[in-house]
PDB file of C-alpha atoms in Angstrom:
ATOM      1  CA  UNK A  52     -74.795 226.505 142.943  1.00 30.00           C
ATOM      2  CA  UNK A  53     -77.594 223.612 142.795  1.00 40.00           C
ATOM      3  CA  UNK A  54     -78.064 221.968 139.322  1.00 53.00           C
ATOM      4  CA  UNK A  55     -81.308 223.512 138.941  1.00 56.00           C
ATOM      5  CA  UNK A  56     -81.127 226.952 140.387  1.00 88.00           C
ATOM      6  CA  UNK A  57     -81.726 228.873 137.312  1.00 95.00           C
ATOM      7  CA  UNK A  58     -82.687 228.610 133.881  1.00 96.00           C
ATOM      8  CA  UNK A  59     -84.136 230.208 130.764  1.00 98.00           C
ATOM      9  CA  UNK A  60     -87.035 229.343 128.214  1.00 98.00           C
ATOM     10  CA  UNK A  61     -88.022 231.096 124.791  1.00 98.00           C
ATOM     11  CA  UNK A  62     -90.460 229.988 122.346  1.00 98.00           C
ATOM     12  CA  UNK A  63     -89.309 228.431 118.939  1.00 98.00           C
ATOM     13  CA  UNK A  64     -90.760 231.538 117.194  1.00 98.00           C
ATOM     14  CA  UNK A  65     -88.439 233.972 119.177  1.00 98.00           C
ATOM     15  CA  UNK A  66     -85.719 231.574 118.839  1.00 98.00           C
ATOM     16  CA  UNK A  67     -85.744 231.622 115.295  1.00 98.00           C
ATOM     17  CA  UNK A  68     -86.208 235.502 115.075  1.00 98.00           C
ATOM     18  CA  UNK A  69     -83.245 235.862 117.400  1.00 98.00           C
ATOM     19  CA  UNK A  70     -81.067 233.680 114.942  1.00 98.00           C
ATOM     20  CA  UNK A  71     -82.260 235.650 112.064  1.00 98.00           C
ATOM     21  CA  UNK A  72     -80.791 238.641 113.617  1.00 98.00           C
ATOM     22  CA  UNK A  73     -77.773 237.565 115.547  1.00 98.00           C
ATOM     23  CA  UNK A  74     -76.324 235.095 112.817  1.00 97.00           C
ATOM     24  CA  UNK A  75     -74.997 237.421 109.983  1.00 96.00           C
ATOM     25  CA  UNK A  76     -74.291 236.197 106.810  1.00 95.00           C
ATOM     26  CA  UNK A  77     -71.041 238.463 106.789  1.00 95.00           C
ATOM     27  CA  UNK A  78     -69.672 236.219 110.063  1.00 95.00           C
ATOM     28  CA  UNK A  79     -69.638 239.289 112.354  1.00 96.00           C
ATOM     29  CA  UNK A  80     -71.172 239.196 115.776  1.00 96.00           C
ATOM     30  CA  UNK A  81     -74.453 241.152 116.387  1.00 97.00           C
ATOM     31  CA  UNK A  82     -76.537 242.058 119.377  1.00 98.00           C
ATOM     32  CA  UNK A  83     -80.172 242.811 120.572  1.00 98.00           C
ATOM     33  CA  UNK A  84     -81.993 243.313 123.670  1.00 98.00           C
ATOM     34  CA  UNK A  85     -85.242 241.283 125.008  1.00 98.00           C
ATOM     35  CA  UNK A  86     -87.650 241.374 127.953  1.00 98.00           C
ATOM     36  CA  UNK A  87     -88.084 238.614 130.195  1.00 98.00           C
ATOM     37  CA  UNK A  88     -90.790 237.337 132.805  1.00 98.00           C
ATOM     38  CA  UNK A  89     -90.002 235.809 135.979  1.00 96.00           C
ATOM     39  CA  UNK A  90     -91.171 232.320 136.791  1.00 94.00           C
ATOM     40  CA  UNK A  91     -90.490 231.106 140.174  1.00 90.00           C
ATOM     41  CA  UNK A  92     -90.512 227.632 141.223  1.00 87.00           C
ATOM     42  CA  UNK A  93     -89.556 225.671 144.688  1.00 86.00           C
ATOM     43  CA  UNK A  94     -86.047 225.178 143.505  1.00 85.00           C
ATOM     44  CA  UNK A  95     -85.360 227.291 140.386  1.00 86.00           C
ATOM     45  CA  UNK A  96     -85.763 230.875 139.027  1.00 91.00           C
ATOM     46  CA  UNK A  97     -86.654 230.900 135.516  1.00 96.00           C
ATOM     47  CA  UNK A  98     -86.618 233.777 132.922  1.00 98.00           C
ATOM     48  CA  UNK A  99     -89.255 233.221 130.293  1.00 98.00           C
ATOM     49  CA  UNK A 100     -88.331 235.449 127.163  1.00 98.00           C
ATOM     50  CA  UNK A 101     -91.219 237.547 125.824  1.00 98.00           C
ATOM     51  CA  UNK A 102     -90.107 239.617 123.072  1.00 98.00           C
ATOM     52  CA  UNK A 103     -86.920 241.071 121.380  1.00 98.00           C
ATOM     53  CA  UNK A 104     -85.919 244.631 121.019  1.00 98.00           C
ATOM     54  CA  UNK A 105     -83.856 244.735 117.598  1.00 98.00           C
ATOM     55  CA  UNK A 106     -81.591 247.703 116.962  1.00 98.00           C
ATOM     56  CA  UNK A 107     -82.471 250.716 114.952  1.00 97.00           C
ATOM     57  CA  UNK A 108     -80.064 252.463 112.371  1.00 95.00           C
ATOM     58  CA  UNK A 109     -77.271 253.663 114.606  1.00 95.00           C
ATOM     59  CA  UNK A 110     -78.025 251.704 117.618  1.00 97.00           C
ATOM     60  CA  UNK A 111     -74.834 249.407 117.826  1.00 96.00           C
ATOM     61  CA  UNK A 112     -71.205 249.240 116.140  1.00 94.00           C
ATOM     62  CA  UNK A 113     -70.153 246.306 114.055  1.00 93.00           C
ATOM     63  CA  UNK A 114     -66.626 245.939 114.057  1.00 90.00           C
ATOM     64  CA  UNK A 115     -66.097 241.965 114.047  1.00 89.00           C
ATOM     65  CA  UNK A 116     -67.402 242.128 117.315  1.00 90.00           C
ATOM     66  CA  UNK A 117     -69.933 244.254 118.192  1.00 93.00           C
ATOM     67  CA  UNK A 118     -70.974 247.121 120.851  1.00 94.00           C
ATOM     68  CA  UNK A 119     -74.135 248.940 121.625  1.00 96.00           C
ATOM     69  CA  UNK A 120     -74.711 252.864 122.229  1.00 97.00           C
ATOM     70  CA  UNK A 121     -76.238 254.187 125.009  1.00 97.00           C
ATOM     71  CA  UNK A 122     -79.350 255.211 123.133  1.00 97.00           C
ATOM     72  CA  UNK A 123     -80.006 251.465 122.426  1.00 98.00           C
ATOM     73  CA  UNK A 124     -79.376 250.616 126.041  1.00 98.00           C
ATOM     74  CA  UNK A 125     -81.698 253.343 127.396  1.00 98.00           C
ATOM     75  CA  UNK A 126     -84.137 252.316 124.719  1.00 98.00           C
ATOM     76  CA  UNK A 127     -84.355 248.926 126.052  1.00 98.00           C
ATOM     77  CA  UNK A 128     -84.380 249.534 129.754  1.00 98.00           C
ATOM     78  CA  UNK A 129     -87.149 252.165 129.275  1.00 98.00           C
ATOM     79  CA  UNK A 130     -89.072 249.784 127.470  1.00 98.00           C
ATOM     80  CA  UNK A 131     -88.451 246.980 130.444  1.00 98.00           C
ATOM     81  CA  UNK A 132     -89.292 249.132 133.141  1.00 98.00           C
ATOM     82  CA  UNK A 133     -92.713 250.478 131.531  1.00 98.00           C
ATOM     83  CA  UNK A 134     -93.677 246.907 130.836  1.00 98.00           C
ATOM     84  CA  UNK A 135     -92.723 245.839 134.357  1.00 98.00           C
ATOM     85  CA  UNK A 136     -90.479 242.909 133.059  1.00 98.00           C
ATOM     86  CA  UNK A 137     -86.718 242.184 133.160  1.00 98.00           C
ATOM     87  CA  UNK A 138     -84.050 242.974 130.543  1.00 98.00           C
ATOM     88  CA  UNK A 139     -81.730 240.523 128.765  1.00 98.00           C
ATOM     89  CA  UNK A 140     -78.902 241.180 126.438  1.00 98.00           C
ATOM     90  CA  UNK A 141     -78.264 238.735 123.582  1.00 98.00           C
ATOM     91  CA  UNK A 142     -75.551 238.441 121.263  1.00 97.00           C
ATOM     92  CA  UNK A 143     -73.732 236.193 119.369  1.00 97.00           C
ATOM     93  CA  UNK A 144     -70.380 234.276 118.701  1.00 97.00           C
ATOM     94  CA  UNK A 145     -70.624 233.272 114.920  1.00 96.00           C
ATOM     95  CA  UNK A 146     -67.896 230.310 115.741  1.00 96.00           C
ATOM     96  CA  UNK A 147     -69.353 229.093 118.841  1.00 96.00           C
ATOM     97  CA  UNK A 148     -70.789 225.631 119.331  1.00 95.00           C
ATOM     98  CA  UNK A 149     -72.271 224.150 122.709  1.00 95.00           C
ATOM     99  CA  UNK A 150     -72.529 226.011 125.843  1.00 96.00           C
ATOM    100  CA  UNK A 151     -70.313 229.212 125.625  1.00 96.00           C
ATOM    101  CA  UNK A 152     -68.289 230.905 128.255  1.00 94.00           C
ATOM    102  CA  UNK A 153     -67.822 234.634 128.174  1.00 94.00           C
ATOM    103  CA  UNK A 154     -64.966 236.767 126.747  1.00 91.00           C
ATOM    104  CA  UNK A 155     -63.812 239.774 128.809  1.00 94.00           C
ATOM    105  CA  UNK A 156     -65.387 242.169 126.703  1.00 92.00           C
ATOM    106  CA  UNK A 157     -68.751 240.224 127.098  1.00 94.00           C
ATOM    107  CA  UNK A 158     -68.281 240.245 130.827  1.00 95.00           C
ATOM    108  CA  UNK A 159     -67.293 243.905 130.987  1.00 95.00           C
ATOM    109  CA  UNK A 160     -70.534 244.822 128.709  1.00 94.00           C
ATOM    110  CA  UNK A 161     -72.911 242.774 131.014  1.00 97.00           C
ATOM    111  CA  UNK A 162     -71.335 243.360 134.469  1.00 97.00           C
ATOM    112  CA  UNK A 163     -70.912 247.160 134.033  1.00 96.00           C
ATOM    113  CA  UNK A 164     -74.893 247.592 133.136  1.00 97.00           C
ATOM    114  CA  UNK A 165     -76.270 245.078 135.647  1.00 98.00           C
ATOM    115  CA  UNK A 166     -76.696 247.995 138.193  1.00 98.00           C
ATOM    116  CA  UNK A 167     -78.475 250.105 135.957  1.00 98.00           C
ATOM    117  CA  UNK A 168     -80.828 246.902 135.080  1.00 98.00           C
ATOM    118  CA  UNK A 169     -81.773 246.205 138.370  1.00 98.00           C
ATOM    119  CA  UNK A 170     -82.438 249.919 139.470  1.00 97.00           C
ATOM    120  CA  UNK A 171     -84.862 250.322 136.675  1.00 97.00           C
ATOM    121  CA  UNK A 172     -86.397 246.869 136.576  1.00 98.00           C
ATOM    122  CA  UNK A 173     -86.082 245.394 139.986  1.00 97.00           C
ATOM    123  CA  UNK A 174     -84.878 242.197 138.088  1.00 97.00           C
ATOM    124  CA  UNK A 175     -81.255 240.989 137.514  1.00 97.00           C
ATOM    125  CA  UNK A 176     -79.670 241.675 134.250  1.00 98.00           C
ATOM    126  CA  UNK A 177     -79.653 238.539 132.157  1.00 98.00           C
ATOM    127  CA  UNK A 178     -76.947 237.726 129.595  1.00 98.00           C
ATOM    128  CA  UNK A 179     -77.543 235.533 126.872  1.00 98.00           C
ATOM    129  CA  UNK A 180     -75.140 234.090 124.088  1.00 98.00           C
ATOM    130  CA  UNK A 181     -75.988 232.234 120.616  1.00 98.00           C
ATOM    131  CA  UNK A 182     -73.501 229.772 119.005  1.00 97.00           C
ATOM    132  CA  UNK A 183     -73.382 230.385 115.363  1.00 96.00           C
ATOM    133  CA  UNK A 184     -72.325 226.613 114.712  1.00 96.00           C
ATOM    134  CA  UNK A 185     -75.316 224.925 116.440  1.00 96.00           C
ATOM    135  CA  UNK A 186     -77.504 227.566 117.493  1.00 97.00           C
ATOM    136  CA  UNK A 187     -77.092 226.743 121.213  1.00 97.00           C
ATOM    137  CA  UNK A 188     -77.654 229.292 123.811  1.00 98.00           C
ATOM    138  CA  UNK A 189     -75.813 230.019 127.132  1.00 98.00           C
ATOM    139  CA  UNK A 190     -77.054 232.224 129.904  1.00 98.00           C
ATOM    140  CA  UNK A 191     -76.264 234.049 133.083  1.00 98.00           C
ATOM    141  CA  UNK A 192     -77.860 236.195 135.758  1.00 98.00           C
ATOM    142  CA  UNK A 193     -76.029 239.283 137.166  1.00 98.00           C
ATOM    143  CA  UNK A 194     -76.497 239.303 140.935  1.00 96.00           C
ATOM    144  CA  UNK A 195     -75.669 241.841 143.312  1.00 96.00           C
ATOM    145  CA  UNK A 196     -73.381 240.737 145.997  1.00 96.00           C
ATOM    146  CA  UNK A 197     -71.973 244.132 147.281  1.00 96.00           C
ATOM    147  CA  UNK A 198     -72.376 247.836 146.610  1.00 94.00           C
ATOM    148  CA  UNK A 199     -71.774 248.151 142.870  1.00 91.00           C
ATOM    149  CA  UNK A 200     -70.466 244.515 142.538  1.00 96.00           C
ATOM    150  CA  UNK A 201     -72.266 242.092 140.379  1.00 97.00           C
ATOM    151  CA  UNK A 202     -71.318 238.525 139.722  1.00 97.00           C
ATOM    152  CA  UNK A 203     -72.339 235.820 137.115  1.00 96.00           C
ATOM    153  CA  UNK A 204     -74.862 233.262 138.184  1.00 96.00           C
ATOM    154  CA  UNK A 205     -75.024 230.642 135.448  1.00 97.00           C
ATOM    155  CA  UNK A 206     -78.092 228.908 134.398  1.00 97.00           C
ATOM    156  CA  UNK A 207     -77.828 225.041 134.254  1.00 96.00           C
ATOM    157  CA  UNK A 208     -80.299 225.042 131.088  1.00 96.00           C
ATOM    158  CA  UNK A 209     -81.835 227.180 128.389  1.00 98.00           C
ATOM    159  CA  UNK A 210     -84.628 225.659 126.871  1.00 97.00           C
ATOM    160  CA  UNK A 211     -86.151 226.193 123.184  1.00 98.00           C
ATOM    161  CA  UNK A 212     -90.034 225.387 123.504  1.00 97.00           C
ATOM    162  CA  UNK A 213     -92.049 224.464 119.886  1.00 97.00           C
ATOM    163  CA  UNK A 214     -93.114 221.517 118.293  1.00 95.00           C
ATOM    164  CA  UNK A 215     -90.357 219.714 120.067  1.00 92.00           C
ATOM    165  CA  UNK A 216     -88.054 220.720 123.076  1.00 94.00           C
ATOM    166  CA  UNK A 217     -84.249 221.847 122.598  1.00 95.00           C
ATOM    167  CA  UNK A 218     -82.216 222.304 125.679  1.00 97.00           C
ATOM    168  CA  UNK A 219     -78.729 223.203 125.930  1.00 97.00           C
ATOM    169  CA  UNK A 220     -77.159 222.520 129.281  1.00 97.00           C
ATOM    170  CA  UNK A 221     -74.113 223.865 130.993  1.00 96.00           C
ATOM    171  CA  UNK A 222     -71.503 220.991 131.408  1.00 95.00           C
ATOM    172  CA  UNK A 223     -70.382 222.146 134.795  1.00 95.00           C
ATOM    173  CA  UNK A 224     -74.039 222.462 136.280  1.00 95.00           C
ATOM    174  CA  UNK A 225     -75.497 219.751 134.091  1.00 94.00           C
ATOM    175  CA  UNK A 226     -72.928 217.387 133.030  1.00 95.00           C
ATOM    176  CA  UNK A 227     -73.930 214.465 130.568  1.00 95.00           C
ATOM    177  CA  UNK A 228     -74.387 211.433 131.824  1.00 94.00           C
ATOM    178  CA  UNK A 229     -71.848 208.280 132.221  1.00 91.00           C
ATOM    179  CA  UNK A 230     -72.909 205.404 129.984  1.00 91.00           C
ATOM    180  CA  UNK A 231     -72.412 202.089 130.421  1.00 91.00           C
ATOM    181  CA  UNK A 232     -73.878 198.665 129.608  1.00 93.00           C
ATOM    182  CA  UNK A 233     -77.267 199.195 131.398  1.00 93.00           C
ATOM    183  CA  UNK A 234     -78.436 201.394 129.149  1.00 92.00           C
ATOM    184  CA  UNK A 235     -76.781 200.655 125.907  1.00 93.00           C
ATOM    185  CA  UNK A 236     -79.765 199.432 123.944  1.00 94.00           C
ATOM    186  CA  UNK A 237     -81.909 202.671 125.159  1.00 94.00           C
ATOM    187  CA  UNK A 238     -79.028 204.781 123.870  1.00 96.00           C
ATOM    188  CA  UNK A 239     -78.605 202.873 120.560  1.00 96.00           C
ATOM    189  CA  UNK A 240     -82.399 203.972 119.588  1.00 95.00           C
ATOM    190  CA  UNK A 241     -81.566 207.549 119.486  1.00 95.00           C
ATOM    191  CA  UNK A 242     -77.886 208.625 120.067  1.00 96.00           C
ATOM    192  CA  UNK A 243     -75.678 209.700 123.060  1.00 96.00           C
ATOM    193  CA  UNK A 244     -76.693 213.338 121.990  1.00 94.00           C
ATOM    194  CA  UNK A 245     -80.310 212.916 122.382  1.00 95.00           C
ATOM    195  CA  UNK A 246     -80.011 210.642 125.395  1.00 96.00           C
ATOM    196  CA  UNK A 247     -77.817 213.187 127.151  1.00 96.00           C
ATOM    197  CA  UNK A 248     -80.161 215.864 126.504  1.00 95.00           C
ATOM    198  CA  UNK A 249     -83.681 213.766 127.653  1.00 95.00           C
ATOM    199  CA  UNK A 250     -81.916 212.402 130.778  1.00 97.00           C
ATOM    200  CA  UNK A 251     -80.963 215.514 132.233  1.00 96.00           C
ATOM    201  CA  UNK A 252     -84.370 217.232 132.158  1.00 95.00           C
ATOM    202  CA  UNK A 253     -86.254 217.255 135.766  1.00 93.00           C
ATOM    203  CA  UNK A 254     -89.394 215.198 135.119  1.00 96.00           C
ATOM    204  CA  UNK A 255     -92.765 215.708 137.158  1.00 96.00           C
ATOM    205  CA  UNK A 256     -94.878 212.887 137.476  1.00 97.00           C
ATOM    206  CA  UNK A 257     -98.568 213.855 138.611  1.00 97.00           C
ATOM    207  CA  UNK A 258    -100.154 211.175 140.159  1.00 97.00           C
ATOM    208  CA  UNK A 259     -98.577 207.642 141.183  1.00 97.00           C
ATOM    209  CA  UNK A 260    -101.387 205.454 140.418  1.00 96.00           C
ATOM    210  CA  UNK A 261    -101.077 202.716 138.021  1.00 96.00           C
ATOM    211  CA  UNK A 262    -100.156 204.968 134.655  1.00 97.00           C
ATOM    212  CA  UNK A 263     -97.838 207.186 136.849  1.00 97.00           C
ATOM    213  CA  UNK A 264     -96.077 203.895 138.294  1.00 98.00           C
ATOM    214  CA  UNK A 265     -95.595 202.498 135.041  1.00 97.00           C
ATOM    215  CA  UNK A 266     -94.177 206.022 133.573  1.00 98.00           C
ATOM    216  CA  UNK A 267     -92.035 206.714 136.408  1.00 98.00           C
ATOM    217  CA  UNK A 268     -90.378 203.455 136.252  1.00 98.00           C
ATOM    218  CA  UNK A 269     -89.800 203.291 132.818  1.00 97.00           C
ATOM    219  CA  UNK A 270     -88.220 206.891 133.221  1.00 98.00           C
ATOM    220  CA  UNK A 271     -86.166 205.874 136.132  1.00 98.00           C
ATOM    221  CA  UNK A 272     -84.884 202.493 133.877  1.00 97.00           C
ATOM    222  CA  UNK A 273     -84.295 204.615 130.820  1.00 96.00           C
ATOM    223  CA  UNK A 274     -81.779 206.571 132.690  1.00 97.00           C
ATOM    224  CA  UNK A 275     -83.355 210.045 133.611  1.00 97.00           C
ATOM    225  CA  UNK A 276     -81.570 211.572 136.621  1.00 96.00           C
ATOM    226  CA  UNK A 277     -84.059 213.674 138.449  1.00 96.00           C
ATOM    227  CA  UNK A 278     -87.812 212.977 138.776  1.00 98.00           C
ATOM    228  CA  UNK A 279     -90.709 214.468 141.139  1.00 97.00           C
ATOM    229  CA  UNK A 280     -93.205 212.296 142.330  1.00 98.00           C
ATOM    230  CA  UNK A 281     -96.649 214.200 143.107  1.00 97.00           C
ATOM    231  CA  UNK A 282     -99.541 212.038 144.901  1.00 97.00           C
ATOM    232  CA  UNK A 283    -101.265 212.836 148.526  1.00 96.00           C
ATOM    233  CA  UNK A 284    -103.068 209.327 148.236  1.00 97.00           C
ATOM    234  CA  UNK A 285    -102.281 205.764 150.229  1.00 97.00           C
ATOM    235  CA  UNK A 286    -102.336 202.559 149.063  1.00 98.00           C
ATOM    236  CA  UNK A 287    -105.377 200.639 149.464  1.00 97.00           C
ATOM    237  CA  UNK A 288    -106.138 196.887 149.116  1.00 97.00           C
ATOM    238  CA  UNK A 289    -108.153 197.596 145.876  1.00 96.00           C
ATOM    239  CA  UNK A 290    -105.329 199.131 144.177  1.00 96.00           C
ATOM    240  CA  UNK A 291    -103.038 195.868 144.342  1.00 96.00           C
ATOM    241  CA  UNK A 292    -104.450 194.776 141.160  1.00 95.00           C
ATOM    242  CA  UNK A 293    -102.935 197.784 139.077  1.00 95.00           C
ATOM    243  CA  UNK A 294    -100.066 199.127 141.087  1.00 96.00           C
ATOM    244  CA  UNK A 295     -97.013 197.157 139.660  1.00 94.00           C
ATOM    245  CA  UNK A 296     -94.644 198.426 142.150  1.00 97.00           C
ATOM    246  CA  UNK A 297     -96.675 197.828 145.522  1.00 97.00           C
ATOM    247  CA  UNK A 298     -97.136 194.512 147.528  1.00 96.00           C
ATOM    248  CA  UNK A 299     -99.716 193.872 150.381  1.00 97.00           C
ATOM    249  CA  UNK A 300     -97.192 194.801 152.986  1.00 98.00           C
ATOM    250  CA  UNK A 301     -97.397 198.501 151.406  1.00 97.00           C
ATOM    251  CA  UNK A 302    -100.999 198.814 152.264  1.00 98.00           C
ATOM    252  CA  UNK A 303    -101.707 202.242 154.033  1.00 98.00           C
ATOM    253  CA  UNK A 304     -98.521 203.802 153.209  1.00 98.00           C
ATOM    254  CA  UNK A 305     -97.941 206.649 150.684  1.00 98.00           C
ATOM    255  CA  UNK A 306     -97.879 205.872 146.690  1.00 98.00           C
ATOM    256  CA  UNK A 307     -95.058 208.364 146.424  1.00 98.00           C
ATOM    257  CA  UNK A 308     -92.949 206.817 149.031  1.00 98.00           C
ATOM    258  CA  UNK A 309     -93.143 203.158 148.179  1.00 98.00           C
ATOM    259  CA  UNK A 310     -92.979 204.195 144.233  1.00 98.00           C
ATOM    260  CA  UNK A 311     -89.889 206.011 145.427  1.00 98.00           C
ATOM    261  CA  UNK A 312     -88.101 202.936 146.821  1.00 97.00           C
ATOM    262  CA  UNK A 313     -89.128 200.946 143.679  1.00 97.00           C
ATOM    263  CA  UNK A 314     -87.276 203.759 141.372  1.00 98.00           C
ATOM    264  CA  UNK A 315     -84.014 203.707 143.391  1.00 97.00           C
ATOM    265  CA  UNK A 316     -83.921 200.013 142.979  1.00 96.00           C
ATOM    266  CA  UNK A 317     -84.234 199.913 139.278  1.00 96.00           C
ATOM    267  CA  UNK A 318     -82.940 203.162 138.023  1.00 97.00           C
ATOM    268  CA  UNK A 319     -79.727 202.889 135.927  1.00 96.00           C
ATOM    269  CA  UNK A 320     -78.313 206.457 136.195  1.00 95.00           C
ATOM    270  CA  UNK A 321     -75.010 206.877 138.206  1.00 91.00           C
ATOM    271  CA  UNK A 322     -76.503 209.818 140.091  1.00 92.00           C
ATOM    272  CA  UNK A 323     -80.344 209.398 140.103  1.00 96.00           C
ATOM    273  CA  UNK A 324     -82.594 211.680 142.431  1.00 96.00           C
ATOM    274  CA  UNK A 325     -86.229 211.402 143.128  1.00 97.00           C
ATOM    275  CA  UNK A 326     -88.202 213.966 145.105  1.00 96.00           C
ATOM    276  CA  UNK A 327     -91.709 213.177 146.423  1.00 97.00           C
ATOM    277  CA  UNK A 328     -94.391 215.702 147.283  1.00 96.00           C
ATOM    278  CA  UNK A 329     -97.202 214.542 149.620  1.00 96.00           C
ATOM    279  CA  UNK A 330     -99.705 217.011 148.119  1.00 95.00           C
ATOM    280  CA  UNK A 331    -102.191 217.463 145.371  1.00 93.00           C
ATOM    281  CA  UNK A 332    -100.876 219.431 142.135  1.00 91.00           C
ATOM    282  CA  UNK A 333    -103.762 221.673 142.898  1.00 93.00           C
ATOM    283  CA  UNK A 334    -102.038 222.763 146.255  1.00 93.00           C
ATOM    284  CA  UNK A 335     -99.431 225.348 145.965  1.00 91.00           C
ATOM    285  CA  UNK A 336     -96.551 223.594 147.280  1.00 90.00           C
ATOM    286  CA  UNK A 337     -96.793 220.812 144.832  1.00 91.00           C
ATOM    287  CA  UNK A 338     -97.484 223.207 141.678  1.00 89.00           C
ATOM    288  CA  UNK A 339     -94.589 225.271 142.406  1.00 88.00           C
ATOM    289  CA  UNK A 340     -92.321 222.251 142.824  1.00 89.00           C
TER     290      UNK A 340
END
């Protein structure tokens, strides 16, 4: 599976509401459902969490672990189908930290209901787990691979978006960077954990002119691993006074192609990747990328 194939995003407001419900003072697991809207890009399918469906009296059973009743599931499924949205199940691992794997009860609860969700909503069932120690999310979609057979497709990242961006990455799909002497001063400014969260984000630079060139080079030298350059323009002689990456020999060439060459020469990440898009961002292909 490619690193960027699946992802989930939710607002800080929804994240806090989910925390308030799922992380109980008594240390037991808890559960709720949520509705999600699909966002389809060129390389990634993302679920944008829209709202929570909290349990009512008698909707779930708390016994250290947690289980939901058929009436709760049916109510959530009906809301999703009526809204034309996908359905997610959110539950907590109170002692968990970082990206959470699934227990066998987790796997059974999600996979056994994936068919009903797909049939009612036309979208895969989304499972999400909240770690109680650091409020980190993990997530997976359930894909139909054969009749009555569903397999988990892990997301590479769950992002909480508010005044700041708080991502949690799946280590198997997006491992933390290997640090060496080339970025020792950069990492010292904010620490290894913040550095790892920053450089694993895919960043799109719209426009490869003077400003875009400076920004792209700074990101590549900082250690960012995955950049996208979007610009349809060619280098002309009057650009040379402000394009730090171009020389007279580059006149007539695409800006994104010349900038890509510069970035590959200066990047400090051990697995640097840069994609170029020879379009305007207002064009569908570039916008989806």
